[in-house]
Coordinates of C-alpha atoms and ligand atoms in Angstrom, one line a residue:
M1 CA 0.0 0.0 0.0
T2 CA 3.0 2.3 -0.4
T3 CA 5.3 2.9 -3.3
P4 CA 9.1 2.5 -3.1
W5 CA 9.0 6.3 -2.5
F6 CA 6.7 6.2 0.3
A7 CA 3.6 7.5 -1.4
P8 CA 0.5 6.0 0.1
I9 CA -1.7 4.0 -2.4
I10 CA -5.2 4.8 -1.3
W11 CA -7.5 1.6 -1.1
N12 CA -10.8 1.2 1.2
G13 CA -9.5 0.1 4.6
S14 CA -6.2 2.0 4.4
Y15 CA -7.2 5.3 6.1
N16 CA -9.5 6.7 8.8
I17 CA -11.8 9.3 7.2
D18 CA -12.6 10.8 10.7
I19 CA -9.1 11.5 11.5
L20 CA -8.6 12.9 8.0
N21 CA -11.7 15.1 8.1
A22 CA -10.6 16.6 11.4
Q23 CA -7.4 17.5 9.7
F24 CA -8.7 18.9 6.5
H25 CA -11.5 20.8 8.1
Q26 CA -9.1 22.4 10.5
R27 CA -7.2 23.9 7.4
N28 CA -10.6 24.9 5.8
V29 CA -9.5 23.5 2.4
R30 CA -11.3 24.4 -0.8
I31 CA -11.4 22.0 -3.6
G32 CA -11.7 22.7 -7.3
I33 CA -13.0 19.8 -9.8
T34 CA -12.3 20.6 -13.3
V35 CA -14.2 18.8 -16.0
F36 CA -14.7 19.3 -19.7
A37 CA -17.9 19.0 -21.6
I38 CA -17.1 19.8 -25.3
K39 CA -19.7 19.3 -28.1
K40 CA -22.0 16.4 -27.2
Y41 CA -20.3 15.4 -23.9
T42 CA -22.5 18.1 -22.4
V43 CA -25.1 15.1 -21.9
F44 CA -22.8 13.8 -19.2
I45 CA -22.9 16.9 -16.9
K46 CA -26.0 16.4 -15.2
T47 CA -25.3 12.9 -13.8
F48 CA -21.8 14.0 -13.2
I49 CA -22.9 16.8 -10.8
E50 CA -25.9 15.1 -9.2
T51 CA -23.8 12.1 -8.2
A52 CA -20.8 14.5 -7.1
E53 CA -23.3 16.1 -4.9
Q54 CA -23.8 12.9 -3.2
F55 CA -20.5 11.5 -3.0
F56 CA -17.7 14.2 -3.8
M57 CA -16.2 16.1 -0.9
V58 CA -19.4 16.2 1.0
G59 CA -19.3 18.9 3.7
Y60 CA -16.4 20.9 1.9
K61 CA -16.2 23.9 -0.1
V62 CA -16.2 22.9 -3.8
N63 CA -16.0 24.8 -7.0
Y64 CA -17.0 22.7 -10.1
Y65 CA -15.3 24.2 -13.1
V66 CA -17.0 23.3 -16.2
F67 CA -15.3 24.1 -19.3
T68 CA -17.7 23.8 -22.2
D69 CA -18.3 25.2 -25.8
R70 CA -21.9 24.9 -25.2
V71 CA -22.7 27.2 -22.2
N72 CA -26.4 26.9 -23.1
D73 CA -26.5 23.1 -22.6
I74 CA -25.4 23.4 -19.0
S75 CA -28.6 23.4 -16.8
N76 CA -28.7 25.2 -13.6
F77 CA -28.1 23.3 -10.3
T78 CA -29.3 24.3 -6.8
L79 CA -26.2 23.7 -4.7
P80 CA -25.7 24.1 -1.1
E81 CA -23.7 27.0 0.5
G82 CA -20.0 26.8 -0.1
R83 CA -20.4 24.7 -3.4
Q84 CA -20.7 26.4 -6.7
L85 CA -20.8 25.7 -10.4
V86 CA -18.5 28.0 -12.5
I87 CA -18.9 27.6 -16.3
L88 CA -15.9 28.5 -18.4
E89 CA -16.5 29.0 -22.1
V90 CA -13.8 27.7 -24.1
P91 CA -13.0 27.0 -27.8
T92 CA -13.8 23.6 -29.7
Y93 CA -11.3 21.7 -31.5
K94 CA -12.2 19.5 -34.5
R95 CA -10.2 16.6 -33.8
W96 CA -11.3 14.4 -30.9
Q97 CA -7.6 13.8 -29.9
E98 CA -7.2 17.4 -29.7
V99 CA -10.4 17.9 -27.6
T100 CA -8.8 15.7 -25.0
M101 CA -5.4 16.7 -25.3
R102 CA -6.0 20.6 -24.9
R103 CA -7.4 20.0 -21.6
M104 CA -3.8 20.3 -20.3
E105 CA -3.6 23.8 -21.8
M106 CA -6.9 24.9 -20.5
I107 CA -6.3 23.8 -17.0
R108 CA -2.8 25.3 -16.9
D109 CA -4.1 28.7 -18.1
H110 CA -7.1 28.8 -15.7
A111 CA -4.8 27.7 -12.8
Y112 CA -2.5 30.4 -13.5
Q113 CA -5.3 33.1 -14.0
R114 CA -7.8 32.2 -11.2
F115 CA -7.9 28.9 -9.7
Y116 CA -5.0 29.7 -7.4
K117 CA -7.1 32.5 -5.9
E118 CA -10.2 30.3 -5.2
V119 CA -9.2 26.8 -4.3
D120 CA -6.3 24.9 -2.5
Y121 CA -6.6 21.8 -4.6
L122 CA -7.7 20.7 -7.9
V123 CA -9.0 17.4 -9.0
C124 CA -9.0 16.7 -12.7
V125 CA -11.4 14.2 -14.1
D126 CA -13.3 13.0 -17.2
V127 CA -16.9 13.9 -17.4
D128 CA -18.3 10.5 -18.9
M129 CA -18.3 9.3 -15.4
R130 CA -20.5 8.9 -12.2
F131 CA -19.8 9.1 -8.6
S132 CA -21.3 5.9 -6.9
D133 CA -19.2 5.7 -3.5
S134 CA -17.7 8.4 -1.4
V135 CA -14.5 10.2 -2.7
G136 CA -13.3 12.6 0.1
V137 CA -10.2 14.3 1.2
E138 CA -8.4 11.0 1.4
I139 CA -7.3 11.7 -2.0
L140 CA -5.8 15.1 -1.4
S141 CA -2.0 15.4 -1.6
D142 CA 0.6 17.7 -3.3
V143 CA 0.3 15.6 -6.5
F144 CA -1.8 12.5 -7.2
G145 CA -2.4 10.1 -10.0
T146 CA -4.7 7.1 -10.4
L147 CA -3.8 3.5 -11.4
H148 CA -5.4 2.7 -14.9
P149 CA -8.2 0.1 -14.1
G150 CA -6.8 -1.9 -17.3
F151 CA -3.3 -2.0 -15.7
Y152 CA -3.1 -2.1 -12.2
N153 CA -2.2 -5.7 -12.4
A154 CA -0.1 -5.5 -15.5
Q155 CA 3.8 -5.8 -15.9
R156 CA 5.7 -2.8 -16.8
G157 CA 6.6 -4.1 -20.3
H158 CA 2.7 -4.3 -21.2
F159 CA 1.9 -0.8 -20.0
T160 CA 1.0 1.0 -22.9
Y161 CA 3.4 4.0 -22.7
E162 CA 4.5 6.1 -25.8
R163 CA 7.2 3.7 -27.0
R164 CA 8.8 5.9 -30.0
Q165 CA 11.9 7.4 -28.9
Q166 CA 11.2 10.6 -31.1
S167 CA 8.3 11.5 -29.0
T168 CA 8.6 13.7 -25.8
A169 CA 6.4 11.1 -24.1
Y170 CA 8.8 8.3 -24.8
I171 CA 9.4 5.7 -22.1
P172 CA 11.9 2.9 -22.3
T173 CA 10.5 -0.7 -21.6
D174 CA 12.8 -1.0 -18.5
E175 CA 11.4 2.3 -16.7
G176 CA 8.0 3.2 -15.4
D177 CA 6.3 2.6 -12.1
F178 CA 2.7 2.3 -12.9
Y179 CA 0.5 3.0 -15.8
Y180 CA -1.5 6.0 -14.6
A181 CA -5.0 7.0 -16.1
G182 CA -5.7 10.3 -17.9
G183 CA -9.0 10.7 -16.2
N184 CA -8.3 11.4 -12.7
F185 CA -5.3 13.3 -11.4
G186 CA -4.7 16.5 -9.3
G187 CA -3.0 18.2 -6.5
T188 CA -2.4 21.7 -5.1
V189 CA -3.0 24.4 -7.9
E190 CA 0.9 25.0 -8.0
E191 CA 1.4 21.3 -8.6
V192 CA -1.3 20.9 -11.1
Y193 CA 0.0 24.1 -12.9
K194 CA 3.5 22.5 -13.2
L195 CA 2.1 19.0 -14.5
T196 CA -0.4 20.7 -17.0
N197 CA 2.4 23.0 -18.3
F198 CA 4.7 20.1 -18.7
C199 CA 2.3 18.2 -20.6
H200 CA 1.1 20.8 -22.8
N201 CA 4.7 21.9 -23.7
A202 CA 5.7 18.3 -24.3
M203 CA 2.6 17.9 -26.7
M204 CA 3.6 21.3 -28.4
T205 CA 7.1 20.0 -29.1
D206 CA 5.8 16.7 -30.5
K207 CA 3.1 18.5 -32.5
N208 CA 6.1 20.6 -34.2
N209 CA 7.5 17.2 -35.2
S210 CA 4.2 16.0 -36.5
L211 CA 4.0 13.6 -33.4
E212 CA 1.0 12.8 -31.2
A213 CA 1.7 10.3 -28.5
I214 CA -0.1 7.1 -28.6
W215 CA -2.6 7.6 -25.8
H216 CA -2.6 11.6 -26.0
D217 CA -2.8 13.3 -22.9
E218 CA -2.6 10.1 -20.8
S219 CA 1.0 9.5 -22.5
Y220 CA 2.3 12.8 -21.4
L221 CA 0.9 12.4 -17.9
N222 CA 2.8 9.0 -17.5
K223 CA 6.0 10.7 -18.7
Y224 CA 5.4 13.4 -16.2
F225 CA 4.8 11.1 -13.3
L226 CA 7.9 8.9 -14.1
Y227 CA 10.4 11.8 -13.3
H228 CA 7.9 13.7 -11.0
K229 CA 6.6 10.9 -8.9
P230 CA 3.2 11.5 -7.3
T231 CA 2.8 12.0 -3.6
K232 CA -0.1 9.7 -3.4
I233 CA -1.7 7.3 -5.8
L234 CA -5.4 6.3 -6.1
S235 CA -6.4 3.0 -6.6
P236 CA -8.7 1.9 -9.4
E237 CA -11.6 2.3 -6.8
Y238 CA -11.4 6.0 -7.9
L239 CA -11.5 5.3 -11.7
W240 CA -13.4 2.1 -12.6
D241 CA -15.0 0.8 -15.7
N242 CA -17.5 -2.0 -15.4
G243 CA -16.0 -3.2 -18.8
F244 CA -13.5 -4.7 -16.8
G245 CA -15.9 -6.7 -14.6
V246 CA -16.2 -6.5 -10.9
P247 CA -13.2 -8.3 -9.4
Q248 CA -13.6 -9.3 -5.7
F249 CA -10.7 -7.5 -4.4
L250 CA -12.5 -4.1 -5.5
Q251 CA -14.3 -3.3 -2.2
R252 CA -15.7 0.0 -3.6
R253 CA -16.3 1.6 -6.8
R254 CA -16.2 5.2 -6.1
F255 CA -16.0 6.9 -9.6
V256 CA -17.3 4.8 -12.6
A257 CA -17.4 5.1 -16.3
V258 CA -20.7 5.7 -17.9
P259 CA -21.0 3.6 -21.0
K260 CA -20.7 5.9 -23.9
N261 CA -23.2 4.4 -26.2
S262 CA -25.9 4.2 -23.7
N263 CA -27.6 7.3 -25.4
A264 CA -26.7 5.9 -28.9
I265 CA -28.1 2.7 -28.4
R266 CA -31.6 3.9 -28.0
N267 CA -31.6 5.1 -31.7
K268 CA -29.6 4.6 -34.8
R269 CA -29.2 8.2 -35.6
A270 CA -27.5 8.8 -32.2
L271 CA -25.3 6.1 -32.8
Q272 CA -23.9 7.5 -35.9
E273 CA -23.7 11.0 -34.2
N274 CA -22.2 9.7 -31.1
P275 CA -18.7 11.4 -30.8
G276 CA -17.6 8.7 -28.5
Y277 CA -18.6 5.8 -30.9
Q278 CA -15.5 5.8 -33.0
K279 CA -13.3 6.2 -30.0
E280 CA -14.9 3.5 -28.3
K281 CA -14.1 1.0 -31.0
N282 CA -10.4 2.1 -30.7
L283 CA -10.8 1.3 -26.7
K284 CA -10.6 -2.5 -27.8
F285 CA -7.1 -1.8 -29.1
H286 CA -6.1 -0.2 -25.9
L287 CA -7.2 -3.1 -24.0
G288 CA -5.7 -5.7 -26.3
S289 CA -2.8 -4.5 -28.6
P290 CA -1.9 -0.8 -28.9
Y291 CA 0.4 -2.0 -31.7
I292 CA -2.5 -3.1 -33.8
F293 CA -3.7 0.4 -33.2
Q294 CA -0.5 2.0 -34.3
Q295 CA -0.3 -0.2 -37.4
L296 CA -3.7 1.1 -38.5
G297 CA -2.5 4.5 -38.5
L298 CA -4.9 5.8 -36.1
Ligands
5GW301 C1 -15.1 12.8 -28.3 C2 -14.9 11.7 -29.3 C3 -13.9 10.9 -29.0 C4 -13.2 11.0 -27.9 C5 -13.4 12.2 -27.0 C6 -14.4 13.0 -27.3 C7 -14.7 14.2 -26.3 C8 -14.0 14.2 -25.0 C9 -15.5 15.1 -26.7 O1 -16.2 15.2 -27.7 N1 -15.9 16.0 -25.7 C10 -15.2 16.1 -24.5 O2 -15.6 16.9 -23.8 N2 -14.2 15.2 -24.2 C11 -13.8 15.3 -23.0 O3 -12.5 14.5 -23.0 C12 -14.5 14.8 -21.9 O4 -14.3 15.3 -20.6 C13 -14.0 13.3 -21.7 O5 -14.5 12.6 -20.5 C14 -12.6 13.4 -21.9 C15 -11.8 12.2 -22.5 O6 -12.5 11.6 -23.7 P1 -13.1 10.2 -23.4 O7 -13.8 10.1 -22.1 O8 -14.0 10.0 -24.5 O9 -11.9 9.2 -23.2 P2 -11.8 7.7 -22.7 O10 -10.6 7.3 -22.7 O11 -12.4 7.6 -21.3 O12 -12.9 6.9 -23.7
MN302 MN1 -13.6 8.8 -20.2

C-alpha cells in the first residue's frame, strides 16, 4: 500500500476518514474539480454533478469548473452553500484527440489566472463518469495520480506508454512505475500548474515534429509522473470501468465510467452521431494490442 518512494496507495480500509476530515476541516480546504464537456459530452454533466453532490467531498467547499463550448446546454443546479458551479466557455477543437489533449493547456491557463485565488486543491477528471461511493479528502496530496483500471495488475513491459523514441512522451521498456489513467489526477493548484504546463509543452514539441503520443494526454501524464513522482496514488476504486468486470478485491467503486453508447443505443441516428462511438471502437485496442492500433495509423 505504499510505493518505493513512500507515497500511499489509497485503497478502501487504508485510512481513517474521521481523522483525515478533522485535519482537512481544520485547514478549511477548498477544492476545485475540473471537468470538460465539449460538443456532445454536455450530456454527461447532469449525472456527473448530481452524483458528485452525493459523494464528492461532502461537507467541503467545492467549485465545479465546467469547461464547455456549449454554455446553454449546461442546466442550472441548486447547490448548497459553499459549493458552486463555474462555467468556463472555451473553444472547440475539430479532432477528438485535440479535444482531450487541450485540456492540459486550458487547466494550466485557468490555474494561473484564477484557480489559485479560489481553491487549494484541484481534481481533474473525465466527465463521462458517475460517482457511486464516497470520494473525500483521502485523495488530496501535493500531486496525485490514479492507477488505470486496465493496468493495475500488468507488468511494466505491457504498459501502453509511448514507445517511439522521437516522442517527448517516450518511456523505455525498462522504466516506469505504474500506468496512470488520464481521467483522474490532481494536487495543489501549483503542482497541477506544473504538471499541465509540462504536458502541454511536451505535446506542442511533438506537434511541431508531426507527432502525437499514442494515448494522447495520458501518455504525457505518464511521462511526467515517471520523473515527478506522485505523492499519493489512487487505487482503481477511484476510476473504474465496469467493462473490466467487478473483481472481488475491489471493495468499492467510487467513480465509474458511464457507458458511452448508452444514449446512442436508443436510436440509430444517435449512434452515428455519438462522438464517442469511433473512439470506443479504438478502446478495444487499448485493452488488447496498442500496436495493432498503431499499425492502422490511427
Ligand atoms: C469525443 C470523441 C472521442 C473522444 C473524446 C471526445 C470528447 C471528449 C468530446 O467530444 N468532448 C469532450 O468533452 N471530451 C472530454 O475529454 C470529456 O471530458 C471526456 O471525458 C474526456 C476524455 O475523453 P473520453 O472520456 O471519450 O476518453 P476515454 O479514454 O475515457 O474513452
Ligand atoms: Mn472517459
